[in-house]
mmCIF file of C-alpha atoms in Angstrom:
data_model
loop_
_atom_site.group_PDB
_atom_site.id
_atom_site.type_symbol
_atom_site.label_atom_id
_atom_site.label_comp_id
_atom_site.label_asym_id
_atom_site.label_seq_id
_atom_site.Cartn_x
_atom_site.Cartn_y
_atom_site.Cartn_z
ATOM 1 C CA MET A 1 96.774 93.930 91.300
ATOM 2 C CA LYS A 2 100.164 95.366 92.127
ATOM 3 C CA VAL A 3 99.691 98.217 94.591
ATOM 4 C CA ALA A 4 102.346 100.608 95.878
ATOM 5 C CA ILE A 5 101.625 102.490 99.100
ATOM 6 C CA ALA A 6 103.572 105.576 100.137
ATOM 7 C CA GLY A 7 103.653 105.795 103.914
ATOM 8 C CA ALA A 8 103.983 102.862 106.315
ATOM 9 C CA GLY A 9 102.366 104.501 109.295
ATOM 10 C CA ALA A 10 99.182 103.175 110.874
ATOM 11 C CA VAL A 11 97.061 104.019 107.823
ATOM 12 C CA GLY A 12 99.452 102.612 105.228
ATOM 13 C CA ARG A 13 99.978 99.418 107.184
ATOM 14 C CA SER A 14 96.259 98.842 107.620
ATOM 15 C CA ILE A 15 95.632 99.347 103.904
ATOM 16 C CA ALA A 16 98.482 96.961 103.079
ATOM 17 C CA GLN A 17 97.121 94.245 105.349
ATOM 18 C CA GLU A 18 93.647 94.494 103.817
ATOM 19 C CA LEU A 19 95.020 94.354 100.267
ATOM 20 C CA LEU A 20 97.248 91.387 101.074
ATOM 21 C CA ARG A 21 94.262 89.527 102.497
ATOM 22 C CA GLY A 22 92.560 90.183 99.164
ATOM 23 C CA GLY A 23 95.390 88.470 97.309
ATOM 24 C CA HIS A 24 97.052 91.592 95.887
ATOM 25 C CA GLN A 25 100.783 92.289 95.631
ATOM 26 C CA VAL A 26 101.786 95.214 97.833
ATOM 27 C CA MET A 27 104.874 97.389 98.158
ATOM 28 C CA LEU A 28 105.229 99.824 101.066
ATOM 29 C CA LEU A 29 107.438 102.876 100.537
ATOM 30 C CA GLU A 30 108.649 104.476 103.753
ATOM 31 C CA ARG A 31 111.226 107.198 104.413
ATOM 32 C CA ARG A 32 111.570 106.607 108.168
ATOM 33 C CA LEU A 33 113.496 103.496 109.139
ATOM 34 C CA ASP A 34 111.645 103.209 112.448
ATOM 35 C CA HIS A 35 108.386 102.714 110.521
ATOM 36 C CA ILE A 36 109.718 99.779 108.523
ATOM 37 C CA ASP A 37 108.593 96.566 110.212
ATOM 38 C CA PRO A 38 108.230 93.585 107.840
ATOM 39 C CA THR A 39 106.730 91.463 110.637
ATOM 40 C CA ILE A 40 103.500 93.478 110.328
ATOM 41 C CA ALA A 41 102.993 92.503 106.682
ATOM 42 C CA PRO A 42 105.603 89.841 105.912
ATOM 43 C CA THR A 43 104.389 89.154 102.368
ATOM 44 C CA ALA A 44 104.622 92.808 101.345
ATOM 45 C CA VAL A 45 107.696 94.363 99.769
ATOM 46 C CA TRP A 46 109.142 96.940 102.168
ATOM 47 C CA THR A 47 111.226 99.648 100.530
ATOM 48 C CA HIS A 48 113.208 102.383 102.258
ATOM 49 C CA ALA A 49 112.493 105.310 99.947
ATOM 50 C CA ASP A 50 111.440 108.940 99.857
ATOM 51 C CA ALA A 51 108.115 109.160 98.022
ATOM 52 C CA CYS A 52 109.103 112.568 96.641
ATOM 53 C CA GLU A 53 112.441 111.480 95.170
ATOM 54 C CA LEU A 54 112.276 110.485 91.516
ATOM 55 C CA GLU A 55 115.411 108.349 91.692
ATOM 56 C CA THR A 56 114.198 106.187 94.575
ATOM 57 C CA LEU A 57 110.840 105.662 92.876
ATOM 58 C CA GLU A 58 112.639 104.558 89.724
ATOM 59 C CA GLU A 59 114.674 102.081 91.759
ATOM 60 C CA ALA A 60 111.448 100.757 93.288
ATOM 61 C CA GLY A 61 110.017 100.136 89.803
ATOM 62 C CA LEU A 62 106.918 102.234 90.357
ATOM 63 C CA GLU A 63 106.022 102.065 86.661
ATOM 64 C CA THR A 64 105.230 98.354 87.046
ATOM 65 C CA TYR A 65 102.372 98.994 89.512
ATOM 66 C CA ASP A 66 98.677 99.155 88.645
ATOM 67 C CA VAL A 67 97.647 101.386 91.535
ATOM 68 C CA VAL A 68 99.467 103.699 93.908
ATOM 69 C CA ILE A 69 98.122 105.005 97.206
ATOM 70 C CA ALA A 70 99.507 108.182 98.775
ATOM 71 C CA ALA A 71 98.848 107.431 102.440
ATOM 72 C CA THR A 72 101.327 109.578 104.349
ATOM 73 C CA GLY A 73 100.306 112.038 107.046
ATOM 74 C CA ASP A 74 101.616 114.974 104.998
ATOM 75 C CA ASP A 75 99.361 116.386 102.288
ATOM 76 C CA LYS A 76 102.310 117.969 100.472
ATOM 77 C CA VAL A 77 104.046 114.604 100.186
ATOM 78 C CA ASN A 78 100.843 112.917 99.029
ATOM 79 C CA LEU A 79 100.363 115.493 96.280
ATOM 80 C CA VAL A 80 103.939 115.275 95.006
ATOM 81 C CA PHE A 81 103.910 111.481 95.066
ATOM 82 C CA SER A 82 100.587 111.418 93.198
ATOM 83 C CA LEU A 83 101.870 113.780 90.525
ATOM 84 C CA LEU A 84 105.084 111.816 90.023
ATOM 85 C CA ALA A 85 103.217 108.515 89.867
ATOM 86 C CA LYS A 86 100.855 109.777 87.196
ATOM 87 C CA THR A 87 103.125 111.944 85.054
ATOM 88 C CA GLU A 88 106.526 110.270 85.366
ATOM 89 C CA PHE A 89 105.555 106.618 85.783
ATOM 90 C CA GLY A 90 102.189 106.430 84.008
ATOM 91 C CA VAL A 91 100.406 104.658 86.854
ATOM 92 C CA GLY A 92 96.807 104.026 85.827
ATOM 93 C CA ARG A 93 95.087 104.664 89.161
ATOM 94 C CA VAL A 94 96.197 107.084 91.872
ATOM 95 C CA VAL A 95 94.436 107.249 95.242
ATOM 96 C CA ALA A 96 95.437 109.929 97.734
ATOM 97 C CA ARG A 97 94.736 110.488 101.417
ATOM 98 C CA VAL A 98 93.660 114.002 102.410
ATOM 99 C CA ASN A 99 94.682 114.823 105.967
ATOM 100 C CA ASP A 100 93.425 118.403 106.186
ATOM 101 C CA PRO A 101 89.951 119.002 104.668
ATOM 102 C CA ARG A 102 91.028 122.547 103.775
ATOM 103 C CA ASN A 103 93.385 121.013 101.197
ATOM 104 C CA GLU A 104 90.750 118.887 99.436
ATOM 105 C CA TRP A 105 90.446 121.279 96.510
ATOM 106 C CA LEU A 106 94.046 120.502 95.525
ATOM 107 C CA PHE A 107 93.514 116.771 95.201
ATOM 108 C CA ASP A 108 92.319 116.523 91.615
ATOM 109 C CA SER A 109 93.567 115.478 88.198
ATOM 110 C CA SER A 110 95.917 118.463 87.941
ATOM 111 C CA TRP A 111 97.972 116.768 90.674
ATOM 112 C CA GLY A 112 97.503 113.295 89.194
ATOM 113 C CA VAL A 113 94.861 112.226 91.723
ATOM 114 C CA ASP A 114 92.061 109.966 90.496
ATOM 115 C CA VAL A 115 90.402 109.412 93.882
ATOM 116 C CA ALA A 116 90.834 111.586 96.979
ATOM 117 C CA VAL A 117 89.853 110.178 100.365
ATOM 118 C CA SER A 118 89.328 112.619 103.214
ATOM 119 C CA THR A 119 88.910 110.747 106.496
ATOM 120 C CA PRO A 120 87.430 113.740 108.380
ATOM 121 C CA ARG A 121 84.970 114.367 105.554
ATOM 122 C CA LEU A 122 84.045 110.692 105.292
ATOM 123 C CA LEU A 123 83.430 110.416 109.029
ATOM 124 C CA ALA A 124 81.317 113.563 109.001
ATOM 125 C CA SER A 125 79.265 112.170 106.111
ATOM 126 C CA LEU A 126 78.723 108.882 107.916
ATOM 127 C CA VAL A 127 77.529 110.712 111.023
ATOM 128 C CA GLU A 128 75.129 112.749 108.895
ATOM 129 C CA GLU A 129 73.914 109.584 107.180
ATOM 130 C CA ALA A 130 73.251 107.938 110.534
ATOM 131 C CA VAL A 131 71.096 110.733 111.930
ATOM 132 C CA SER A 132 69.511 112.394 108.894
ATOM 133 C CA VAL A 133 66.044 111.397 107.753
ATOM 134 C CA GLY A 134 64.571 113.218 104.801
ATOM 135 C CA ASP A 135 67.870 114.919 103.951
ATOM 136 C CA LEU A 136 70.224 114.337 101.047
ATOM 137 C CA VAL A 137 73.643 113.262 102.344
ATOM 138 C CA ARG A 138 76.800 113.089 100.240
ATOM 139 C CA LEU A 139 78.698 109.958 101.177
ATOM 140 C CA MET A 140 81.489 110.027 98.624
ATOM 141 C CA THR A 141 82.749 112.085 95.714
ATOM 142 C CA LEU A 142 83.501 110.235 92.479
ATOM 143 C CA ARG A 143 85.709 111.206 89.545
ATOM 144 C CA GLN A 144 87.138 114.479 90.851
ATOM 145 C CA GLY A 145 83.819 115.938 91.889
ATOM 146 C CA GLN A 146 81.873 115.206 88.699
ATOM 147 C CA ALA A 147 79.440 112.968 90.586
ATOM 148 C CA ASN A 148 78.599 111.996 94.145
ATOM 149 C CA LEU A 149 77.297 108.920 95.901
ATOM 150 C CA VAL A 150 74.375 110.334 97.864
ATOM 151 C CA GLU A 151 71.918 108.840 100.329
ATOM 152 C CA ILE A 152 68.352 109.751 101.221
ATOM 153 C CA THR A 153 66.419 108.072 104.034
ATOM 154 C CA LEU A 154 62.692 108.314 103.436
ATOM 155 C CA PRO A 155 60.593 109.431 106.434
ATOM 156 C CA THR A 156 58.148 106.913 107.887
ATOM 157 C CA ASP A 157 55.248 108.995 106.563
ATOM 158 C CA THR A 158 56.700 109.571 103.108
ATOM 159 C CA PRO A 159 54.082 110.102 100.381
ATOM 160 C CA LEU A 160 56.217 107.808 98.202
ATOM 161 C CA ALA A 161 55.310 104.755 100.312
ATOM 162 C CA GLY A 162 53.723 102.064 98.173
ATOM 163 C CA LYS A 163 54.698 103.722 94.904
ATOM 164 C CA ALA A 164 56.798 101.795 92.392
ATOM 165 C CA VAL A 165 60.351 102.795 91.572
ATOM 166 C CA ARG A 166 59.294 103.463 87.975
ATOM 167 C CA THR A 167 57.016 106.284 89.134
ATOM 168 C CA LEU A 168 59.979 108.336 90.343
ATOM 169 C CA THR A 169 60.752 111.238 88.041
ATOM 170 C CA LEU A 170 64.496 111.466 88.459
ATOM 171 C CA PRO A 171 66.725 114.112 86.891
ATOM 172 C CA ARG A 172 68.769 113.105 83.872
ATOM 173 C CA ASP A 173 72.094 112.785 85.678
ATOM 174 C CA ALA A 174 70.896 110.780 88.686
ATOM 175 C CA ALA A 175 70.497 107.016 89.029
ATOM 176 C CA LEU A 176 69.052 104.934 91.867
ATOM 177 C CA VAL A 177 71.540 102.140 92.477
ATOM 178 C CA THR A 178 70.479 100.487 95.755
ATOM 179 C CA ILE A 179 67.667 100.385 98.291
ATOM 180 C CA LEU A 180 68.653 99.432 101.838
ATOM 181 C CA ARG A 181 65.704 98.089 103.805
ATOM 182 C CA GLY A 182 65.816 96.322 107.167
ATOM 183 C CA GLY A 183 69.286 94.929 106.629
ATOM 184 C CA ARG A 184 68.540 93.883 103.041
ATOM 185 C CA VAL A 185 70.306 95.223 99.963
ATOM 186 C CA ILE A 186 67.780 95.534 97.134
ATOM 187 C CA VAL A 187 68.768 96.085 93.519
ATOM 188 C CA PRO A 188 65.857 98.275 92.449
ATOM 189 C CA GLN A 189 63.523 96.993 89.748
ATOM 190 C CA ALA A 190 60.885 99.124 88.022
ATOM 191 C CA ASP A 191 57.948 97.578 89.893
ATOM 192 C CA ASP A 192 59.551 97.456 93.361
ATOM 193 C CA PRO A 193 57.521 99.515 95.860
ATOM 194 C CA LEU A 194 59.140 102.107 98.095
ATOM 195 C CA GLU A 195 58.619 102.095 101.855
ATOM 196 C CA GLY A 196 59.082 104.515 104.704
ATOM 197 C CA GLU A 197 62.563 104.338 106.281
ATOM 198 C CA ASP A 198 64.073 103.026 103.025
ATOM 199 C CA GLU A 199 67.641 104.232 102.496
ATOM 200 C CA LEU A 200 68.054 105.136 98.836
ATOM 201 C CA LEU A 201 71.531 105.354 97.348
ATOM 202 C CA PHE A 202 71.991 107.394 94.182
ATOM 203 C CA VAL A 203 74.879 108.321 91.929
ATOM 204 C CA ALA A 204 74.218 111.890 90.860
ATOM 205 C CA SER A 205 76.028 114.831 89.366
ATOM 206 C CA VAL A 206 76.391 117.884 91.565
ATOM 207 C CA GLU A 207 74.086 119.833 89.252
ATOM 208 C CA ALA A 208 71.357 117.180 89.550
ATOM 209 C CA GLU A 209 71.214 117.146 93.344
ATOM 210 C CA ASP A 210 68.688 119.989 93.696
ATOM 211 C CA ASP A 211 66.328 118.333 91.210
ATOM 212 C CA LEU A 212 66.802 114.996 92.981
ATOM 213 C CA ARG A 213 65.816 116.550 96.304
ATOM 214 C CA LYS A 214 62.696 118.016 94.703
ATOM 215 C CA ALA A 215 61.769 114.709 93.063
ATOM 216 C CA LEU A 216 61.857 112.962 96.433
ATOM 217 C CA GLY A 217 60.344 115.800 98.450
ATOM 218 C CA VAL A 218 63.596 116.443 100.307
ATOM 219 C CA ASN A 219 64.036 119.929 101.745
ATOM 220 C CA GLY A 220 67.217 119.632 103.787
ATOM 221 C CA PHE A 221 70.841 119.067 102.863
ATOM 222 C CA GLY A 222 72.778 116.684 105.053
ATOM 223 C CA THR A 223 76.407 117.740 104.597
ATOM 224 C CA PRO A 224 78.368 120.931 104.987
ATOM 225 C CA ALA A 225 78.096 123.228 101.960
ATOM 226 C CA ASP A 226 81.814 122.848 101.214
ATOM 227 C CA THR A 227 81.653 119.058 100.781
ATOM 228 C CA ARG A 228 84.089 119.570 97.988
ATOM 229 C CA ALA A 229 85.790 122.195 96.417
ATOM 230 C CA GLU A 230 86.550 118.373 95.748
ATOM 231 C CA THR A 231 86.249 111.511 97.189
ATOM 232 C CA VAL A 232 86.745 108.411 98.139
#
């Protein structure tokens, strides 16, 4: 893929290096000259440009890119860049970094954002996932809040132990996608038995989460209630 990244700070550079290792073509857009250092990612295209200026984005050929990533440390810049990328240049996939969780509600399709990634929210979710047993934990929001990747760790004494996956009565808009067990990743089959301490990963709509908790005998909720007025 051709990927354009706005912001060549620590986050943008790290993303660029990972994408380059994956064989993708990367352009870094950076307004500050002191952040431009081609030695960090020598195979990337480094462009001195303001991500909010239409003319400089035209000169950079943004319309030729498959994906853009708004990775600056300023939420206002990330929103404007996302909107320009989507509406003016027709970029197919727009990913935006959310620096302040209070701004998450803005990062949706009305601003051209396909996927919003909030580092504070993601870290909080991972902490919850690490310590919560018997709670439903939202790990990531998909498609502007229409569905979430959620995790439930079954207690050691779960009444579901020994029961087959097919016996689960799941709500309509929830799907079990993976079972993590003792370092193994199990693609669930209908006759696979569940065990205590299994980590179950589901894709579920927000509306289905209550029914999913009931189906699995979960009483708690492992993330803050404002996981999104909104991922990544």
